Amino acid sequence: MNSHSMAKRMESVHSDIRGPIYEEAMRMRAQGTDVLRLNTGNPATFGFKMPDSIRKALFESADNAVAYCDLKGMEAARAAIRAYHREKNVNVREDDIFIGNGVSELVPMALETLVYIGDEVLVPSPSYSLWTNSVFLSDASPVFYTCDEKNAWFPDVEDIRRKITPKTKAIVLINPNNPTGALYPRELLEKITALAEEHSLAILSDEIYDRLVFDKKEHVSTASLTDKVLVVTMNGLSKSHVICGFRVGWMTVSGPRSLVEEFKDGVTKLCSMRLCANTLGQSCIPAALADRTSTEAMIAPGGRLYEQSRATVEELRKIDGVSVVPNSAAFYVFPKIDKKRYKIENDNEFALSFLKAKNVLIIPGSGFDWPHNDHFRIVMLPEEKTLRKAIRDLGNYLAERERTHL
Ligand code: PLP
């Protein structure tokens, strides 16, 4: 009789956003402690409201969303997605678009299709663990390239180059980035696509935060820069339209036709296994992509995301031994702590002890495949007042920690 109920590959999969520190926070809450949860990017839990455009689309389309739809997604939704990506100079057909139950469903599908035992996938460090975990689930190996804090958290192109081997199959880009909030400039993306072309690597580009960019900076879609390699672009409505729970994401496939068609054949098999993605969620896509104003209201000066980011950075900079690169997009920052000064040898210990001392849940850097025990991520979704207090609590905690560890 088989004495195991979990396959070996699951040992590599890590879920820190809902891991042991999260479980402790849940225990504390169950005992009546009011824990501030800065662990997930779930805007609706912090008072962000679903736009009226989405509410209207939902009610108007409910009757047409009852049946299974095409396994790739509803036609009107794919037409709207195609128009959106064309605006960003990405040349895809409606047939090259797959709608899924969030980007989270599509990333494993893309990797299962593309890679196999013995393949290597270049993944950023720090990174959003969905990507690393999906590489493990495909029985391939993640190889981490460094994003350089001293250079605005941009990927270190020379590090990427050094890590390319004959086994390398693909490179993952998360732009704008989670957990750093960095936005990559065109010239950097051009260098990375040139490398991919030189070594015939596929590019997997997660662009779910592309509409949440501050200061009217341009978001360049990687797929607009090359037609010589396969580019799979991920996007969705969870963040820009505050509907994480509806599970609406999509991927577009571009590049040389023969590679595109082969990849699509694989993905189609996987999509057919789940028949179709949630149709009610999909029916919001045309209205959402036509509604830019509700997203812009969050990121413009005076908007919540903009002001909460400024307040967070301002408060963090008041703490000795903590430094931060301000985010240009999304709602995350990934501050650094002077680990010698605060005697931090294990960032999980630090996050757990801060949670117990101040009732604030943060995810340490190791949860984002960052190996140095000296960073943590803040989700800047609570109201400004709450964020300021949480960061002052961090400053007080660190001061107490320094005193007790002298
Ligand atoms: N990709 C990145 C970079 C994310 O930060 C997240 C969620 O936080 C996702 C994908 C998941 O998005 P979805 O809600 O579409 O599954």
Coordinates of C-alpha atoms and ligand atoms in Angstrom, one line a residue:
M1 CA 0.0 0.0 0.0
N2 CA 1.3 3.5 -0.8
S3 CA 2.3 5.2 2.4
H4 CA 2.5 8.7 0.9
S5 CA -0.3 11.0 0.1
M6 CA 1.8 13.8 -1.3
A7 CA 4.1 13.5 -4.4
K8 CA 7.8 14.4 -4.0
R9 CA 7.5 17.5 -6.3
M10 CA 5.1 19.1 -3.8
E11 CA 8.0 19.4 -1.3
S12 CA 9.4 22.3 -3.4
V13 CA 6.2 24.2 -3.6
H14 CA 6.0 27.0 -1.0
S15 CA 3.1 29.2 -0.1
D16 CA 4.4 31.9 2.2
I17 CA 1.6 34.4 1.6
R18 CA -0.6 31.9 3.4
G19 CA 2.2 30.0 5.2
P20 CA 3.0 29.5 8.9
I21 CA 3.2 33.2 9.7
Y22 CA -0.2 33.6 8.2
E23 CA -1.5 30.7 10.2
E24 CA -0.3 32.3 13.4
A25 CA -2.1 35.5 12.4
M26 CA -5.3 33.5 11.9
R27 CA -4.8 31.9 15.3
M28 CA -4.4 35.3 16.9
R29 CA -7.6 36.6 15.1
A30 CA -9.5 33.5 16.3
Q31 CA -8.5 34.5 19.8
G32 CA -9.9 38.0 19.3
T33 CA -6.7 40.0 18.3
D34 CA -7.2 42.6 15.6
V35 CA -4.4 41.7 13.2
L36 CA -3.6 44.1 10.3
R37 CA -3.0 41.8 7.4
L38 CA -0.4 43.2 5.0
N39 CA 0.1 39.9 3.3
T40 CA -2.1 39.8 0.1
G41 CA -2.8 42.2 -2.6
N42 CA -6.6 42.0 -2.3
P43 CA -7.9 45.6 -2.6
A44 CA -11.6 45.0 -1.8
T45 CA -10.7 43.9 1.7
F46 CA -9.4 47.4 2.4
G47 CA -12.4 49.3 1.2
F48 CA -11.6 49.7 -2.5
K49 CA -14.9 49.4 -4.4
M50 CA -15.8 47.6 -7.5
P51 CA -16.3 50.2 -10.3
D52 CA -19.9 50.9 -11.4
S53 CA -18.9 49.9 -15.0
I54 CA -18.3 46.3 -13.7
R55 CA -21.5 46.2 -11.6
K56 CA -23.5 47.3 -14.6
A57 CA -21.8 44.8 -17.0
L58 CA -22.4 42.0 -14.5
F59 CA -26.1 42.6 -14.2
E60 CA -26.7 43.2 -17.8
S61 CA -24.8 40.1 -19.0
A62 CA -25.9 37.5 -16.3
D63 CA -28.4 35.8 -18.6
N64 CA -25.9 35.4 -21.4
A65 CA -23.3 33.9 -19.1
V66 CA -25.1 30.8 -18.0
A67 CA -23.7 28.3 -20.4
Y68 CA -20.1 26.9 -20.9
C69 CA -18.4 29.2 -23.4
D70 CA -15.6 28.5 -25.9
L71 CA -12.7 27.0 -24.0
K72 CA -10.5 30.0 -24.9
G73 CA -13.1 32.4 -23.6
M74 CA -16.1 34.5 -24.7
E75 CA -15.8 36.2 -28.1
A76 CA -16.7 39.7 -27.0
A77 CA -14.2 39.5 -24.2
R78 CA -11.4 38.3 -26.5
A79 CA -12.2 41.0 -29.0
A80 CA -11.8 43.6 -26.2
I81 CA -8.5 42.0 -25.0
R82 CA -7.1 42.0 -28.6
A83 CA -8.0 45.7 -29.0
Y84 CA -6.3 46.5 -25.7
H85 CA -3.1 44.7 -26.6
R86 CA -3.1 46.1 -30.1
E87 CA -3.1 49.6 -28.5
K88 CA 0.1 48.5 -26.8
N89 CA 1.6 47.4 -30.1
V90 CA 1.2 43.7 -29.5
N91 CA 0.0 42.0 -32.6
V92 CA -2.3 39.1 -31.6
R93 CA -5.4 37.5 -33.1
E94 CA -8.5 36.8 -31.0
D95 CA -7.5 33.1 -31.5
D96 CA -4.2 33.7 -29.7
I97 CA -5.9 34.7 -26.5
F98 CA -6.9 32.4 -23.6
I99 CA -9.1 33.6 -20.8
G100 CA -8.6 31.9 -17.5
N101 CA -9.8 31.9 -13.9
G102 CA -7.2 34.5 -13.0
V103 CA -3.6 34.7 -14.0
S104 CA -3.0 32.1 -11.3
E105 CA -4.7 29.4 -13.3
L106 CA -2.9 30.3 -16.6
V107 CA 0.6 30.4 -15.3
P108 CA 0.8 26.7 -14.5
M109 CA -0.9 25.9 -17.8
A110 CA 1.7 27.9 -19.7
L111 CA 4.6 26.2 -17.9
E112 CA 3.1 22.7 -18.1
T113 CA 2.8 23.3 -21.9
L114 CA 6.3 24.8 -22.3
V115 CA 8.7 23.0 -20.0
Y116 CA 9.5 19.5 -18.7
I117 CA 12.1 17.5 -16.7
G118 CA 15.6 18.9 -17.2
D119 CA 14.5 22.3 -18.5
E120 CA 15.5 25.5 -16.7
V121 CA 13.4 28.6 -16.4
L122 CA 15.0 31.9 -15.4
V123 CA 12.9 33.4 -12.7
P124 CA 13.4 36.8 -10.9
S125 CA 14.6 37.1 -7.3
P126 CA 12.7 38.5 -5.6
S127 CA 9.6 37.2 -7.3
Y128 CA 6.0 36.3 -6.9
S129 CA 6.0 32.7 -5.9
L130 CA 3.3 31.6 -8.3
W131 CA 5.9 31.5 -11.0
T132 CA 8.5 29.5 -9.1
N133 CA 5.9 27.1 -7.8
S134 CA 4.5 26.6 -11.3
V135 CA 8.0 25.8 -12.6
F136 CA 8.3 23.1 -9.9
L137 CA 4.9 21.7 -10.8
S138 CA 6.1 21.3 -14.4
D139 CA 9.0 19.2 -13.1
A140 CA 11.5 21.8 -14.4
S141 CA 14.0 23.9 -12.4
P142 CA 13.8 27.6 -11.5
V143 CA 17.2 29.4 -11.9
F144 CA 17.0 32.8 -10.1
Y145 CA 18.4 35.9 -11.7
T146 CA 18.9 39.0 -9.5
C147 CA 16.9 42.1 -9.6
D148 CA 19.2 44.9 -8.4
E149 CA 18.0 47.1 -5.5
K150 CA 20.8 49.5 -6.2
N151 CA 19.5 49.9 -9.7
A152 CA 15.8 50.6 -9.0
W153 CA 15.2 46.8 -8.6
F154 CA 15.7 46.3 -12.4
P155 CA 16.7 42.8 -13.6
D156 CA 20.5 42.5 -13.8
V157 CA 21.0 41.7 -17.5
E158 CA 24.5 40.4 -17.0
D159 CA 23.3 38.0 -14.3
I160 CA 20.7 36.7 -16.7
R161 CA 23.3 36.2 -19.4
R162 CA 25.6 34.3 -16.9
K163 CA 22.8 32.0 -15.9
I164 CA 21.7 30.9 -19.4
T165 CA 22.7 27.3 -20.1
P166 CA 21.9 24.8 -22.9
K167 CA 19.0 23.7 -20.6
T168 CA 17.4 27.2 -20.4
K169 CA 14.0 27.2 -22.0
A170 CA 12.4 30.5 -20.9
I171 CA 12.7 33.7 -18.9
V172 CA 10.0 35.1 -16.6
L173 CA 9.5 38.8 -16.3
I174 CA 7.2 40.4 -13.8
N175 CA 6.6 44.0 -15.0
P176 CA 5.4 46.0 -13.1
N177 CA 6.9 43.9 -10.3
N178 CA 5.5 42.2 -7.3
P179 CA 7.1 42.5 -4.6
T180 CA 9.2 45.5 -5.6
G181 CA 6.7 47.8 -7.4
A182 CA 9.4 48.4 -10.1
L183 CA 8.5 49.4 -13.7
Y184 CA 11.0 48.4 -16.4
P185 CA 12.1 50.9 -19.0
R186 CA 12.0 50.1 -22.7
E187 CA 15.8 50.0 -23.1
L188 CA 16.1 47.3 -20.4
L189 CA 13.3 45.2 -22.0
E190 CA 15.0 45.6 -25.3
K191 CA 18.3 44.2 -23.8
I192 CA 16.4 41.2 -22.3
T193 CA 14.5 40.5 -25.5
A194 CA 17.7 40.6 -27.5
L195 CA 19.2 38.0 -25.1
A196 CA 16.1 35.9 -25.5
E197 CA 16.5 36.1 -29.3
E198 CA 20.2 35.3 -29.2
H199 CA 19.5 32.1 -27.2
S200 CA 16.0 31.3 -28.6
L201 CA 14.3 31.5 -25.2
A202 CA 10.6 32.0 -24.7
I203 CA 9.5 35.0 -22.6
L204 CA 6.8 34.8 -20.0
S205 CA 5.7 38.3 -19.2
D206 CA 3.4 38.9 -16.2
E207 CA 1.9 42.3 -16.8
I208 CA -1.1 42.2 -14.4
Y209 CA -0.2 45.6 -12.9
D210 CA 0.3 47.4 -16.3
R211 CA -2.6 49.8 -15.7
L212 CA -1.4 50.7 -12.1
V213 CA 1.5 52.8 -13.1
F214 CA 2.2 56.2 -11.4
D215 CA 3.1 59.6 -12.9
K216 CA 1.8 58.7 -16.4
K217 CA 4.9 56.7 -17.0
E218 CA 4.8 54.3 -20.0
H219 CA 4.3 50.6 -19.5
V220 CA 6.0 48.8 -22.4
S221 CA 4.6 45.4 -23.1
T222 CA 7.5 42.9 -23.8
A223 CA 5.6 41.3 -26.6
S224 CA 5.7 44.6 -28.6
L225 CA 9.5 44.4 -28.8
T226 CA 10.0 41.1 -30.5
D227 CA 8.4 38.8 -33.1
K228 CA 11.3 36.4 -33.1
V229 CA 10.7 34.4 -29.9
L230 CA 7.5 33.1 -28.3
V231 CA 6.1 35.6 -25.8
V232 CA 3.3 34.7 -23.5
T233 CA 1.8 37.8 -21.8
M234 CA -0.3 37.5 -18.7
N235 CA -2.9 40.2 -17.6
G236 CA -6.1 40.4 -15.7
L237 CA -8.7 42.5 -13.8
S238 CA -8.1 41.4 -10.2
K239 CA -6.1 44.5 -9.3
S240 CA -6.9 47.3 -11.8
H241 CA -10.7 46.7 -11.3
V242 CA -10.7 45.5 -7.7
I243 CA -12.3 42.2 -8.5
C244 CA -9.8 39.6 -7.3
G245 CA -12.6 37.3 -6.3
F246 CA -14.2 37.1 -9.8
R247 CA -11.0 35.4 -11.1
V248 CA -10.6 37.1 -14.4
G249 CA -7.3 36.8 -16.2
W250 CA -6.0 36.1 -19.7
M251 CA -2.9 35.3 -21.7
T252 CA -1.9 36.3 -25.2
V253 CA 0.5 34.3 -27.3
S254 CA 2.7 36.0 -29.8
G255 CA 5.9 35.4 -31.8
P256 CA 6.8 33.1 -34.7
R257 CA 3.6 31.5 -36.0
S258 CA 4.8 27.9 -35.8
L259 CA 5.9 28.3 -32.2
V260 CA 2.6 30.1 -31.4
E261 CA 0.5 27.4 -32.9
E262 CA 2.4 24.6 -31.2
F263 CA 2.1 26.3 -27.8
K264 CA -1.6 27.0 -28.3
D265 CA -2.2 23.3 -29.1
G266 CA -0.8 22.4 -25.7
V267 CA -2.7 25.1 -23.8
T268 CA -5.9 24.2 -25.6
K269 CA -5.6 20.6 -24.3
L270 CA -5.3 21.9 -20.7
C271 CA -8.1 24.5 -21.2
S272 CA -10.4 21.8 -22.6
M273 CA -10.0 19.8 -19.4
R274 CA -11.6 22.6 -17.4
L275 CA -14.2 23.3 -20.1
C276 CA -14.1 27.1 -19.8
A277 CA -13.3 29.9 -17.4
N278 CA -16.0 31.5 -15.2
T279 CA -18.3 33.2 -17.7
L280 CA -19.8 35.8 -15.4
G281 CA -16.3 37.2 -14.7
Q282 CA -15.4 37.2 -18.4
S283 CA -18.5 39.2 -19.3
C284 CA -17.0 42.1 -17.4
I285 CA -13.9 42.3 -19.6
P286 CA -15.2 44.6 -22.4
A287 CA -16.7 47.1 -19.9
A288 CA -13.5 47.0 -17.7
L289 CA -11.1 47.6 -20.6
A290 CA -13.3 50.5 -21.7
D291 CA -13.2 52.0 -18.2
R292 CA -9.8 53.5 -17.6
T293 CA -11.0 56.2 -15.4
S294 CA -11.8 54.2 -12.3
T295 CA -8.2 52.7 -12.3
E296 CA -6.7 56.1 -13.0
A297 CA -8.5 57.6 -10.1
M298 CA -6.6 55.3 -7.7
I299 CA -3.1 56.0 -9.1
A300 CA -3.3 59.8 -9.8
P301 CA -2.0 62.2 -7.1
G302 CA -4.8 62.4 -4.5
G303 CA -5.8 58.8 -5.4
R304 CA -5.6 56.2 -2.7
L305 CA -2.8 54.1 -4.2
Y306 CA -0.6 57.1 -4.9
E307 CA -1.0 58.7 -1.5
Q308 CA -0.7 55.4 0.4
S309 CA 2.5 54.7 -1.4
R310 CA 4.0 58.2 -0.6
A311 CA 2.9 57.9 3.1
T312 CA 4.5 54.4 3.4
V313 CA 7.8 55.5 1.9
E314 CA 7.8 58.6 4.1
E315 CA 7.3 56.6 7.3
L316 CA 9.8 53.9 6.4
R317 CA 12.5 56.5 5.8
K318 CA 12.1 57.7 9.4
I319 CA 13.3 54.3 10.7
D320 CA 17.0 54.0 11.2
G321 CA 18.4 51.0 9.5
V322 CA 15.5 50.6 7.1
S323 CA 15.8 51.7 3.5
V324 CA 13.3 51.5 0.6
V325 CA 13.2 52.0 -3.1
P326 CA 9.8 53.8 -3.8
N327 CA 7.5 51.9 -6.1
S328 CA 6.7 53.3 -9.6
A329 CA 3.7 51.0 -10.0
A330 CA 1.4 48.5 -8.2
F331 CA 1.0 48.7 -4.5
Y332 CA 4.0 47.0 -3.0
V333 CA 7.4 48.0 -1.6
F334 CA 10.2 45.7 -0.6
P335 CA 12.2 47.5 2.1
K336 CA 15.6 46.5 3.4
I337 CA 16.5 46.1 7.1
D338 CA 19.9 46.4 8.5
K339 CA 20.0 42.8 9.7
K340 CA 23.3 43.1 11.6
R341 CA 22.0 46.0 13.6
Y342 CA 18.7 44.3 14.4
K343 CA 20.2 40.8 14.8
I344 CA 18.1 39.2 12.2
E345 CA 19.4 35.8 11.2
N346 CA 16.1 34.4 9.9
D347 CA 13.5 36.6 8.3
N348 CA 10.7 34.3 9.3
E349 CA 11.7 34.7 12.9
F350 CA 11.7 38.5 12.4
A351 CA 8.2 38.6 10.8
L352 CA 6.7 36.2 13.3
S353 CA 8.1 38.1 16.3
F354 CA 6.9 41.5 14.8
L355 CA 3.4 39.9 14.3
K356 CA 3.3 38.8 17.9
A357 CA 4.6 42.1 19.2
K358 CA 2.5 44.5 17.1
N359 CA -0.3 42.5 15.5
V360 CA 0.9 43.3 12.0
L361 CA 1.3 40.6 9.4
I362 CA 4.0 41.1 6.8
I363 CA 5.6 38.5 4.5
P364 CA 9.4 38.2 4.8
G365 CA 11.7 38.3 1.8
S366 CA 12.3 34.6 1.8
G367 CA 8.6 34.2 0.8
F368 CA 9.6 35.9 -2.5
D369 CA 12.6 33.7 -3.2
W370 CA 14.9 36.3 -1.8
P371 CA 17.6 34.5 0.1
H372 CA 19.3 37.2 2.2
N373 CA 17.0 37.4 5.3
D374 CA 17.1 41.2 5.0
H375 CA 13.9 42.3 3.3
F376 CA 10.1 42.2 3.7
R377 CA 7.1 43.2 1.6
I378 CA 4.5 45.7 2.5
V379 CA 1.1 45.7 0.8
M380 CA 0.1 49.3 0.7
L381 CA -3.6 48.9 0.5
P382 CA -4.9 50.0 3.9
E383 CA -5.9 53.6 4.4
E384 CA -3.0 56.0 4.9
K385 CA -3.6 56.5 8.6
T386 CA -3.5 52.7 9.2
L387 CA -0.3 52.3 7.1
R388 CA 1.5 55.1 8.9
K389 CA 0.7 53.5 12.3
A390 CA 1.8 50.1 11.2
I391 CA 5.1 51.5 10.1
R392 CA 5.6 53.4 13.2
D393 CA 4.8 50.2 15.1
L394 CA 7.6 48.6 13.0
G395 CA 10.0 51.3 14.0
N396 CA 9.1 50.9 17.7
Y397 CA 9.4 47.1 17.4
L398 CA 12.9 47.4 15.8
A399 CA 14.0 49.8 18.5
E400 CA 12.8 47.4 21.2
R401 CA 14.5 44.5 19.4
E402 CA 17.8 46.4 19.3
R403 CA 17.6 47.2 23.1
T404 CA 16.8 43.6 24.1
H405 CA 19.4 42.1 21.9
L406 CA 22.3 44.3 23.1
Ligands
PLP1 N1 0.8 37.8 -11.0 C1 1.3 38.7 -10.1 C2 2.6 39.3 -10.3 C3 0.5 38.9 -8.9 O1 1.0 39.8 -8.0 C4 -0.7 38.2 -8.7 C5 -1.5 38.4 -7.5 O2 -1.1 39.0 -6.5 C6 -1.2 37.4 -9.7 C7 -0.4 37.2 -10.8 C8 -2.4 36.6 -9.6 O3 -3.5 37.2 -10.2 P1 -4.9 36.6 -10.4 O4 -5.8 37.3 -9.4 O5 -5.3 37.1 -11.8 O6 -4.8 35.2 -10.3

